[in-house]
Structure formats: structure tokens, C-alpha cells
Coordinates of C-alpha atoms and ligand atoms in Angstrom, one line a residue:
X1 CA 17.9 12.8 -101.6
X2 CA 15.3 15.5 -101.7
X3 CA 13.9 16.1 -105.2
X4 CA 11.1 18.3 -106.4
X5 CA 7.4 17.5 -106.8
X6 CA 7.5 19.6 -110.0
X7 CA 7.8 16.7 -112.3
X8 CA 4.7 14.9 -111.0
X9 CA 2.9 18.3 -110.9
X10 CA 3.6 18.9 -114.6
X11 CA 2.1 15.5 -115.4
X12 CA -0.9 16.4 -113.3
X13 CA -1.4 19.7 -115.2
X14 CA -1.1 17.8 -118.5
X15 CA -3.8 15.4 -117.5
X16 CA -6.0 18.2 -116.3
X17 CA -5.6 20.0 -119.7
X18 CA -6.3 16.8 -121.6
X19 CA -9.5 16.4 -119.7
X20 CA -10.5 20.1 -119.8
X21 CA -13.8 19.3 -121.5
X22 CA -14.5 15.9 -119.9
X23 CA -16.4 15.0 -116.7
X24 CA -14.3 16.0 -113.7
X25 CA -15.0 15.3 -110.1
X26 CA -12.9 16.7 -107.2
X27 CA -12.9 15.3 -103.7
X28 CA -11.3 17.3 -100.9
X29 CA -10.9 16.6 -97.2
X30 CA -13.0 18.5 -94.6
X31 CA -10.5 20.2 -92.3
X32 CA -9.0 23.6 -92.7
X33 CA -6.4 22.2 -95.1
X34 CA -9.0 20.3 -97.1
X35 CA -11.4 23.2 -97.4
X36 CA -8.6 25.7 -98.5
X37 CA -7.5 23.1 -101.0
X38 CA -11.0 23.1 -102.4
X39 CA -11.1 27.0 -102.6
X40 CA -7.9 26.9 -104.6
X41 CA -9.1 24.3 -107.0
X42 CA -12.6 25.8 -107.4
X43 CA -11.0 29.2 -108.2
X44 CA -8.5 27.6 -110.6
X45 CA -11.3 25.8 -112.5
X46 CA -13.3 28.9 -112.8
X47 CA -10.3 30.9 -114.2
X48 CA -9.5 28.2 -116.7
X49 CA -13.2 27.8 -117.7
X50 CA -13.2 24.2 -116.6
X51 CA -16.4 22.7 -115.3
X52 CA -16.0 20.4 -112.4
X53 CA -18.1 18.9 -109.6
X54 CA -16.8 19.3 -106.1
X55 CA -17.4 17.1 -103.1
X56 CA -16.2 16.8 -99.5
X57 CA -15.0 13.5 -98.3
X58 CA -14.5 13.1 -94.5
X59 CA -12.7 9.8 -94.8
X60 CA -11.6 7.5 -97.6
X61 CA -11.9 3.9 -96.5
X62 CA -13.2 0.5 -97.6
X63 CA -16.8 1.7 -97.2
X64 CA -16.6 5.1 -98.7
X65 CA -14.5 4.1 -101.7
X66 CA -17.5 2.1 -102.9
X67 CA -19.4 5.3 -103.4
X68 CA -16.8 6.9 -105.7
X69 CA -18.1 6.8 -109.3
X70 CA -14.7 5.9 -110.9
X71 CA -16.3 4.8 -114.2
X72 CA -18.5 7.9 -114.7
X73 CA -15.8 10.5 -114.7
X74 CA -12.9 11.1 -117.0
X75 CA -10.9 12.7 -114.2
X76 CA -11.2 12.4 -110.5
X77 CA -9.0 14.6 -108.3
X78 CA -8.3 13.9 -104.6
X79 CA -6.9 16.8 -102.6
X80 CA -5.6 16.6 -99.1
X81 CA -6.5 12.9 -99.0
X82 CA -5.9 9.8 -101.1
X83 CA -2.2 9.0 -100.5
X84 CA -2.8 6.9 -97.4
X85 CA -5.4 4.9 -99.2
X86 CA -3.8 4.7 -102.6
X87 CA -4.1 0.9 -102.6
X88 CA -7.8 1.2 -102.1
X89 CA -8.1 3.4 -105.1
X90 CA -5.8 1.2 -107.0
X91 CA -7.8 -1.9 -106.2
X92 CA -11.0 -0.2 -107.4
X93 CA -9.3 0.8 -110.7
X94 CA -8.3 -2.8 -111.2
X95 CA -11.8 -4.1 -110.4
X96 CA -13.4 -1.7 -112.8
X97 CA -10.9 -2.5 -115.6
X98 CA -9.7 1.0 -115.6
X99 CA -6.0 0.1 -115.1
X100 CA -4.0 2.3 -117.6
X101 CA -7.3 3.4 -119.2
X102 CA -6.9 6.4 -121.6
X103 CA -10.3 7.8 -120.8
X104 CA -10.1 7.7 -117.0
X105 CA -7.5 9.4 -115.0
X106 CA -6.9 10.1 -111.3
X107 CA -4.8 12.9 -109.7
X108 CA -3.9 12.8 -106.1
X109 CA -2.6 16.1 -104.6
X110 CA -1.8 15.2 -101.0
X111 CA 0.8 15.4 -98.2
X112 CA -0.2 12.5 -95.9
X113 CA 2.2 9.6 -95.6
X114 CA 1.6 7.4 -98.7
X115 CA 0.8 3.7 -98.5
X116 CA 3.0 1.8 -100.8
X117 CA 1.4 0.6 -104.0
X118 CA 2.4 0.0 -107.6
X119 CA 0.2 2.3 -109.5
X120 CA -0.7 2.5 -113.2
X121 CA 0.2 5.5 -115.4
X122 CA -3.3 6.9 -115.3
X123 CA -2.9 7.6 -111.5
X124 CA -0.8 10.8 -111.0
X125 CA 0.3 10.8 -107.5
X126 CA 1.8 14.1 -106.2
X127 CA 3.1 13.9 -102.7
X128 CA 6.1 15.5 -101.1
X129 CA 7.0 12.3 -99.2
X130 CA 7.6 10.6 -102.6
X131 CA 10.4 13.1 -103.1
X132 CA 11.9 12.7 -99.6
X133 CA 10.3 16.0 -98.6
X134 CA 8.7 16.3 -95.2
X135 CA 4.9 16.4 -95.8
X136 CA 4.4 17.2 -92.2
X137 CA 6.4 20.5 -92.2
X138 CA 7.3 21.6 -95.7
X139 CA 4.0 21.6 -97.5
X140 CA 0.3 20.8 -96.8
X141 CA -2.5 19.6 -99.1
X142 CA -3.6 23.2 -100.0
X143 CA 0.1 23.9 -100.7
X144 CA 0.3 21.1 -103.2
X145 CA -3.0 22.3 -104.7
X146 CA -1.5 25.8 -104.9
X147 CA 1.6 24.6 -106.6
X148 CA -0.6 22.9 -109.1
X149 CA -2.6 26.1 -109.8
X150 CA 0.6 28.1 -110.0
X151 CA 1.9 25.8 -112.6
X152 CA -1.2 26.3 -114.7
X153 CA -0.6 30.1 -114.5
X154 CA 2.3 31.7 -112.7
X155 CA 0.2 34.8 -112.0
X156 CA -2.1 33.0 -109.7
X157 CA -0.1 33.9 -106.6
X158 CA -3.2 35.4 -105.0
X159 CA -4.1 31.9 -104.1
X160 CA -1.0 31.4 -102.0
X161 CA -2.8 32.9 -98.9
X162 CA -5.2 29.9 -98.8
X163 CA -2.3 27.5 -98.9
X164 CA -0.7 29.2 -95.9
X165 CA -4.0 29.0 -94.0
X166 CA -4.1 25.3 -94.8
X167 CA -0.6 24.9 -93.4
X168 CA -1.5 26.8 -90.3
X169 CA -4.5 24.5 -89.9
X170 CA -2.2 21.5 -90.1
X171 CA 0.2 23.2 -87.6
X172 CA 3.1 23.0 -90.1
X173 CA 4.7 26.0 -88.4
X174 CA 5.1 24.1 -85.1
X175 CA 8.7 25.1 -84.8
X176 CA 7.7 28.8 -84.8
X177 CA 7.8 29.6 -88.5
X178 CA 7.5 28.0 -92.0
X179 CA 10.2 26.1 -93.8
X180 CA 10.8 24.5 -97.2
X181 CA 8.1 24.9 -99.8
X182 CA 5.8 26.5 -97.3
X183 CA 8.4 29.3 -97.0
X184 CA 8.3 29.8 -100.8
X185 CA 4.5 29.9 -100.8
X186 CA 4.5 32.3 -97.9
X187 CA 6.9 34.6 -99.9
X188 CA 4.3 34.6 -102.8
X189 CA 1.5 35.6 -100.3
X190 CA 3.7 38.3 -98.7
X191 CA 4.7 39.7 -102.1
X192 CA 1.1 39.9 -103.0
X193 CA 0.4 41.9 -99.8
X194 CA -2.0 39.2 -98.6
X195 CA -0.3 37.9 -95.5
X196 CA 1.7 39.6 -92.8
X197 CA 4.5 37.8 -91.0
X198 CA 6.0 39.2 -87.8
X199 CA 7.6 38.0 -84.6
X200 CA 5.1 37.6 -81.8
X201 CA 4.2 35.8 -78.6
X202 CA 2.9 32.2 -79.0
X203 CA -0.3 32.6 -76.9
X204 CA -3.6 31.8 -78.5
X205 CA -6.3 34.4 -79.1
X206 CA -4.2 37.4 -80.0
X207 CA -7.1 39.3 -81.6
X208 CA -10.1 38.0 -79.7
X209 CA -9.1 37.5 -76.1
X210 CA -7.9 39.8 -73.4
X211 CA -4.2 39.1 -72.8
X212 CA -4.7 37.7 -69.3
X213 CA -7.1 35.1 -70.8
X214 CA -4.4 34.1 -73.4
X215 CA -1.9 33.6 -70.6
X216 CA -4.5 31.8 -68.4
X217 CA -5.0 29.0 -71.0
X218 CA -1.5 28.7 -72.1
X219 CA -0.7 25.0 -71.5
X220 CA 2.6 24.4 -73.3
X221 CA 4.4 24.9 -70.0
X222 CA 2.6 24.6 -66.7
X223 CA 3.4 27.5 -64.4
X224 CA 1.5 29.0 -61.4
X225 CA -0.1 31.4 -63.8
X226 CA -2.2 28.7 -65.5
X227 CA -5.9 29.2 -64.6
X228 CA -5.0 31.9 -62.1
X229 CA -6.3 35.3 -62.9
X230 CA -5.0 37.1 -59.8
X231 CA -1.5 35.8 -60.3
X232 CA -1.5 36.9 -63.9
X233 CA -2.7 40.4 -63.0
X234 CA 0.1 40.5 -60.4
X235 CA 2.6 39.3 -63.0
X236 CA 1.6 42.1 -65.4
X237 CA 1.6 44.7 -62.6
X238 CA 5.1 43.7 -61.5
X239 CA 6.3 44.0 -65.1
X240 CA 4.7 47.5 -65.5
X241 CA 6.4 48.7 -62.4
X242 CA 9.8 47.2 -63.2
X243 CA 9.9 48.4 -66.8
X244 CA 7.9 51.6 -66.3
X245 CA 5.2 50.4 -68.7
X246 CA 1.4 50.7 -68.8
X247 CA 0.4 47.3 -70.1
X248 CA -3.4 46.7 -69.7
X249 CA -4.0 42.9 -69.2
X250 CA -7.5 43.4 -70.5
X251 CA -6.2 44.4 -74.0
X252 CA -5.7 41.7 -76.6
X253 CA -2.1 40.8 -77.4
X254 CA -2.4 42.4 -80.9
X255 CA -2.6 45.8 -79.2
X256 CA 0.8 45.4 -77.4
X257 CA 3.8 47.1 -78.9
X258 CA 6.7 45.0 -80.0
X259 CA 8.7 46.1 -77.0
X260 CA 5.8 45.3 -74.6
X261 CA 5.5 41.8 -76.1
X262 CA 9.2 41.3 -75.8
X263 CA 9.2 42.1 -72.1
X264 CA 6.1 40.0 -71.4
X265 CA 7.7 37.1 -73.3
X266 CA 11.1 37.3 -71.6
X267 CA 9.5 37.6 -68.1
X268 CA 7.2 34.7 -68.9
X269 CA 10.2 32.7 -70.1
X270 CA 12.2 33.2 -66.9
X271 CA 9.1 32.2 -64.9
X272 CA 8.9 29.0 -67.0
X273 CA 12.5 28.2 -66.3
X274 CA 11.5 27.2 -62.7
X275 CA 9.0 24.7 -63.9
X276 CA 10.7 22.6 -66.5
X277 CA 13.5 20.0 -66.3
X278 CA 17.0 21.5 -67.0
X279 CA 17.4 19.8 -70.3
X280 CA 14.1 21.3 -71.6
X281 CA 15.0 24.9 -70.9
X282 CA 16.8 25.4 -74.2
X283 CA 13.5 24.7 -76.0
X284 CA 11.4 27.2 -74.1
X285 CA 12.0 30.2 -76.4
X286 CA 10.4 28.1 -79.2
X287 CA 7.1 27.7 -77.4
X288 CA 6.9 31.3 -76.2
X289 CA 8.2 33.2 -79.2
X290 CA 7.3 32.6 -82.9
X291 CA 6.0 34.2 -86.0
X292 CA 2.4 35.4 -86.3
X293 CA 0.6 35.1 -89.6
X294 CA -2.3 37.5 -90.4
X295 CA -4.5 38.2 -93.3
X296 CA -3.8 41.8 -94.2
X297 CA -7.2 42.3 -95.7
X298 CA -9.2 41.2 -92.6
X299 CA -10.1 43.6 -89.8
X300 CA -8.0 43.6 -86.6
X301 CA -9.6 42.2 -83.5
X302 CA -11.9 39.9 -85.4
X303 CA -11.5 36.1 -85.4
X304 CA -10.5 36.2 -89.1
X305 CA -7.4 38.3 -88.8
X306 CA -5.0 35.8 -87.3
X307 CA -4.6 32.6 -89.3
X308 CA -4.7 30.4 -86.2
X309 CA -7.9 31.9 -85.1
X310 CA -9.3 31.8 -88.6
X311 CA -8.6 28.1 -88.6
X312 CA -10.5 27.8 -85.3
X313 CA -13.5 29.4 -87.0
X314 CA -13.3 26.8 -89.7
X315 CA -13.1 24.0 -87.1
X316 CA -16.1 25.5 -85.3
X317 CA -18.1 24.5 -88.3
X318 CA -16.4 21.6 -89.9
X319 CA -16.1 19.6 -86.7
X320 CA -19.9 19.6 -86.7
X321 CA -20.0 18.6 -90.4
X322 CA -20.9 22.0 -91.7
X323 CA -18.4 22.5 -94.5
X324 CA -20.3 25.0 -96.7
X325 CA -20.2 27.8 -94.1
X326 CA -16.4 28.0 -94.0
X327 CA -16.2 27.5 -97.7
X328 CA -18.4 30.5 -98.4
X329 CA -16.6 32.7 -95.8
X330 CA -13.3 31.8 -97.4
X331 CA -14.7 32.7 -100.8
X332 CA -15.6 36.1 -99.4
X333 CA -19.0 36.0 -97.8
X334 CA -19.3 38.4 -94.9
X335 CA -23.1 38.3 -94.6
X336 CA -25.2 35.2 -94.0
X337 CA -22.4 32.6 -93.8
X338 CA -20.2 34.8 -91.7
X339 CA -22.9 35.4 -89.2
X340 CA -23.5 31.7 -89.1
X341 CA -19.8 31.1 -88.6
X342 CA -19.8 33.5 -85.6
X343 CA -22.8 31.7 -84.1
X344 CA -21.0 28.3 -84.6
X345 CA -17.8 29.7 -83.1
X346 CA -19.7 30.7 -80.0
X347 CA -21.4 27.3 -79.7
X348 CA -18.1 25.6 -80.3
X349 CA -16.4 27.4 -77.5
X350 CA -19.3 26.5 -75.1
X351 CA -19.1 22.9 -76.2
X352 CA -15.4 22.8 -75.5
X353 CA -15.7 24.3 -72.1
X354 CA -18.6 21.9 -71.2
X355 CA -16.6 18.9 -72.4
X356 CA -13.5 20.1 -70.5
X357 CA -15.6 20.5 -67.3
X358 CA -17.1 17.0 -67.8
X359 CA -13.5 15.6 -68.0
X360 CA -12.4 17.6 -65.0
X361 CA -15.3 16.5 -62.8
X362 CA -16.2 13.0 -64.0
X363 CA -13.2 11.3 -65.6
X364 CA -10.3 9.5 -64.1
X365 CA -6.9 10.2 -65.6
X366 CA -5.0 6.9 -65.6
X367 CA -1.2 7.3 -65.3
X368 CA 1.2 5.1 -67.0
X369 CA 5.0 5.4 -67.0
X370 CA 5.3 7.2 -70.4
X371 CA 1.8 8.4 -71.0
X372 CA -1.7 8.8 -69.5
X373 CA -5.2 8.3 -70.8
X374 CA -8.8 8.7 -69.9
X375 CA -12.1 7.3 -71.2
X376 CA -15.2 9.2 -72.4
X377 CA -18.7 7.7 -72.1
X378 CA -20.7 7.2 -75.2
X379 CA -23.0 10.2 -75.3
X380 CA -20.5 12.7 -73.8
X381 CA -18.3 15.0 -75.9
X382 CA -19.0 15.3 -79.6
X383 CA -16.8 13.1 -81.6
X384 CA -15.6 16.0 -83.8
X385 CA -14.1 17.8 -80.8
X386 CA -12.5 14.9 -78.9
X387 CA -9.1 15.7 -80.2
X388 CA -9.3 19.4 -79.4
X389 CA -10.6 18.6 -75.9
X390 CA -7.8 16.1 -75.4
X391 CA -5.3 18.9 -76.1
X392 CA -7.1 21.3 -73.7
X393 CA -7.0 18.7 -71.0
X394 CA -3.5 19.9 -70.1
X395 CA -5.2 22.7 -68.2
X396 CA -6.5 20.1 -65.7
X397 CA -4.4 19.7 -62.6
X398 CA -4.5 15.9 -62.6
X399 CA -3.1 15.8 -66.1
X400 CA 0.7 15.4 -66.1
X401 CA 1.8 18.1 -68.6
X402 CA 5.1 16.3 -69.2
X403 CA 3.6 13.2 -70.8
X404 CA 1.4 12.5 -73.8
X405 CA -2.3 11.9 -73.2
X406 CA -4.8 9.7 -75.0
X407 CA -8.6 9.9 -74.9
X408 CA -10.7 6.9 -75.7
X409 CA -14.3 7.7 -76.6
X410 CA -17.0 5.0 -76.9
X411 CA -19.0 5.1 -80.2
X412 CA -21.9 3.0 -81.5
X413 CA -19.5 0.5 -83.0
X414 CA -16.1 0.8 -81.4
X415 CA -14.0 3.6 -80.1
X416 CA -12.5 6.9 -81.3
X417 CA -9.0 7.5 -79.9
X418 CA -7.2 10.9 -79.9
X419 CA -3.6 11.5 -78.7
X420 CA -1.9 14.8 -77.9
X421 CA 1.5 15.8 -76.7
X422 CA 2.7 19.1 -75.2
X423 CA 4.7 21.2 -77.7
X424 CA 7.7 21.3 -75.5
X425 CA 7.9 17.6 -75.3
X426 CA 7.9 17.2 -79.1
X427 CA 11.0 19.4 -79.2
X428 CA 12.7 17.9 -76.1
X429 CA 12.0 14.2 -76.6
X430 CA 11.8 11.9 -79.6
X431 CA 8.1 11.2 -79.5
X432 CA 6.0 10.0 -82.4
X433 CA 2.3 9.6 -81.5
X434 CA 1.3 8.9 -85.1
X435 CA 3.6 5.9 -85.2
X436 CA 2.4 4.6 -81.8
X437 CA -1.3 4.9 -82.6
X438 CA -1.1 3.5 -86.1
X439 CA 0.8 0.4 -84.7
X440 CA -1.6 0.0 -81.8
X441 CA -4.8 0.5 -83.8
X442 CA -3.6 -1.9 -86.5
X443 CA -2.9 -4.5 -83.8
X444 CA -6.6 -4.4 -82.7
X445 CA -8.0 -4.2 -86.2
X446 CA -8.5 -0.5 -86.5
X447 CA -6.9 2.4 -88.4
X448 CA -5.0 5.4 -87.1
X449 CA -2.4 7.9 -87.8
X450 CA -1.7 11.7 -87.8
X451 CA 1.3 13.7 -86.7
X452 CA 4.1 13.3 -84.1
X453 CA 2.3 15.6 -81.7
X454 CA -1.4 14.9 -82.5
X455 CA -3.0 11.6 -83.6
X456 CA -6.3 9.9 -84.0
X457 CA -7.7 6.4 -84.6
X458 CA -10.8 4.3 -84.9
X459 CA -10.7 0.9 -83.2
X460 CA -13.3 -1.8 -83.0
X461 CA -12.5 -2.8 -79.4
X462 CA -10.1 -1.4 -76.8
X463 CA -8.8 -4.7 -75.3
X464 CA -5.0 -4.6 -75.3
X465 CA -4.9 -1.2 -77.1
X466 CA -3.3 0.5 -74.2
X467 CA -0.8 -2.3 -73.9
X468 CA 0.2 -1.9 -77.6
X469 CA 0.6 1.9 -77.1
X470 CA 2.8 1.1 -74.1
X471 CA 5.0 -1.2 -76.1
X472 CA 5.5 1.2 -79.0
X473 CA 5.7 4.7 -77.4
Ligands
MN501 MN1 -3.7 18.3 -94.7

């Protein structure tokens, strides 16, 4: 039965208020959801006149848990991380004799699948999965942080927009729009006039790319238009003639009228029909049409207007371990940090294209019955972008777009693995990459997890790893 996270949140607020004047340390994760969680909590603290130290934590594991100063703080908050490693935290609390301590508390505000652990009363664990809510779709880390802030003061709905950006970063709107608690949070942001929601095409780059480029790199369904400029131009020309329109394929999608988008979308849909198995056709509208989310306060045709593109800007920094730049831009900087973000975005795009070219030209795609994989040499492709590049590999002819794909990248001590799956396949087939990768990586002594459609792992050696993926997927 679904219950509410409110009860645990109330306890968390009580604990925060009790420790208002104590030493407080906040750890947040480093992706879009983690950084937006931090913005929400920093803003909350400043409004409540609470002093706190804030730190980013890329990964909580057996090594990094040692550096957490549990004894030195009255309250430690983990946001967008902690649930999966709750037993590590628990073990440390025991080791330091802080089990049920009155002077040391921990609050976890997370949405990742929790590890099971019997926890003492001084650990407050807020997580939708504990209430049978879907933490992959209904609320993200920043969403939990937002609910926490709103419980402190119901007028803080201006923070809702960050929670929605966090949810977009975690692709919680995979089905085309937001559901569950995300929907409520979205209504807060809309009521505030901060976020616009409207039906749109599901192509990437609606404010920053010419429309033909958005179509060119659409990989959720493989048609003859993929990577083919002249076919796309013909496609638009034919539509213009047939519907008596004057759509300019060099314009970004945001400049199309609703009617023009509808025509482009339905013509694209009927083209896709020819390329997908019969039983998948009914899922096509979901990958072509969906809701767009935009910050009303940002300028159109900039990379900050559309939330998906904003999240790319954050990744363009955070994937290279620069977390301060997106943090400052989120807090309003449009000077020094914003310029740096644009520079990083440009560099990021170049890196992605270089990495993709390397894979296209140098790497063999190994086909298995239900999936495919490739290996990346040690000094090729930055570790932070392996996952993104794995997803982009669907634009390579040799990659079978109807099967999941894994990339195995060699590191100094082991391998990083990323798995991706075409959107259409996640709707049409019962595929769970997170489950497969966490099983296979555990079998070889590593750790892994993620979502049904995107996953990652670190493994010490790759022997038999593929076999275990094969067994489980
Ligand atoms: Mn998250």
C-alpha cells in the first residue's frame, strides 16, 4: 500500500529545528538532482537563519565513508544519496558509539533504492520506496529536499522549480510527463509562474539546435532520417508542400507553432511505423510527443530555457568534476560562472563527438542475443561521459537499436561499465538494466545500479561479467 513520506519528513524537520544552533553538515550528490538538492537546502538554511556546511560527495562507499566526520557534527544530512549505503552509515554510527545518541543525528533525504538495515532512532530516513512509492518516477532527491523545505514553511514554493529540474535530470518524466508527487511539485512551480508545461515534440535541443539537427540525432527510433541531412530537408519540404506550410528546418523547434509541431510529429510518426516491429507501434507516440518543461524566467533560445538542456549544461560541468559552476548559475549568476558554463558546454559537446567518432572508427560492437557491448581502452573517453556516449552510440549503424548496449571502460584499477536502452524498448519490453548490472557486478565483486533504462557499475575485473549480464537480462 502506498503511504505518505510526510510522517518521516515531519520527524526530519523536528530534528533540524532541534539542532538549529548546532554543528550541521550537509552532503549532496553531484549530478543535476544532487546539485539542485543542494540549492534547495542552502536556500532553506539561509531563510531559517541556520548555519551549515555544505559538501559534495560523488560516491558514498567503504572508502569515502571513512572521511565523514560523524562525531564532529550534531546533525549530518545526506541528500540525493545515502539510502543505498545506509548500512555503511549504520556501521559507522555503531563503531563510533553514536547508536541512538541524543547529540548526533542523521537525516537522509533520498530516492535511490534503499539497502535494508535496522536503523536507530537518530537516523531519520526519508525515502519514497519506504512508503511503496516509486522513487524512479514519482519524486527525486531534490523533490524530497523540496518537500522538506515546504514543510518548514509552506510559502517556500519558489523552490519547487529546482525540484522539477532535478527530476528532469534524473529522467523521471520518461513516460512523457510527470506523475505522483512530481506532479504536485510541478503544480507548485506552475502556480508560482516559474515553470511552463506544454505539449511538444520529444526531440532534443529545442532551443539551441536547428530543427533538422534535432531530427538528425534522434535515436529513439531508427529511420532513414537518422544522420541524413538531405533526407530530412526533403522530409520537411514534402510536409510544407502537402500542408501548405513554410517550416524552415534551420529554425529551432521552439519557434514552430503548435500546428507545425503537430504536423511534423505525426508525419514523423507514420515514417517510424515502417521501421518498428508491429507490437511496438502503439508505444511510438510516447517517444515522439510529450510535455516540455521550461523556466519562464530564462531567455528563449538559450541553453537554460528548456529544463532538459539546462540539465545538459550542468552535466557539461559536473561530469568533469566542476560542481561550483552549475551551483552558482543555479543560484543566479549570469556573469563569470555562466560564461564558464557556456565554455564547458562547448567543450563537452566536442568531447562527446570525439568520443563517438572513436567508437565508430575503432571499436567493435559485440552482438549477443539480447544485448550488445563494446570495450573502451584505458585513456580513451573521459570516465564522466562514458554513460552519455553509450546512449549516443545508437547513432552508429553497427549498433542494433532494438537491443540494450553496454560499454566497458578500462580504468587504473578495474573497469567502469555503463548500460543504456532505447526508450521505445523500455516501454515495449520488460527490461531492467539496473537489476542486471547490480547482479552481474556483485557477482564479480563490484557495485552497480541505476535505472531500468540506464545503469552503471564499477567492477574489479571483467571476467565472466558479460556471462552474468547474459544470465540475468
Ligand atoms: Mn537523484
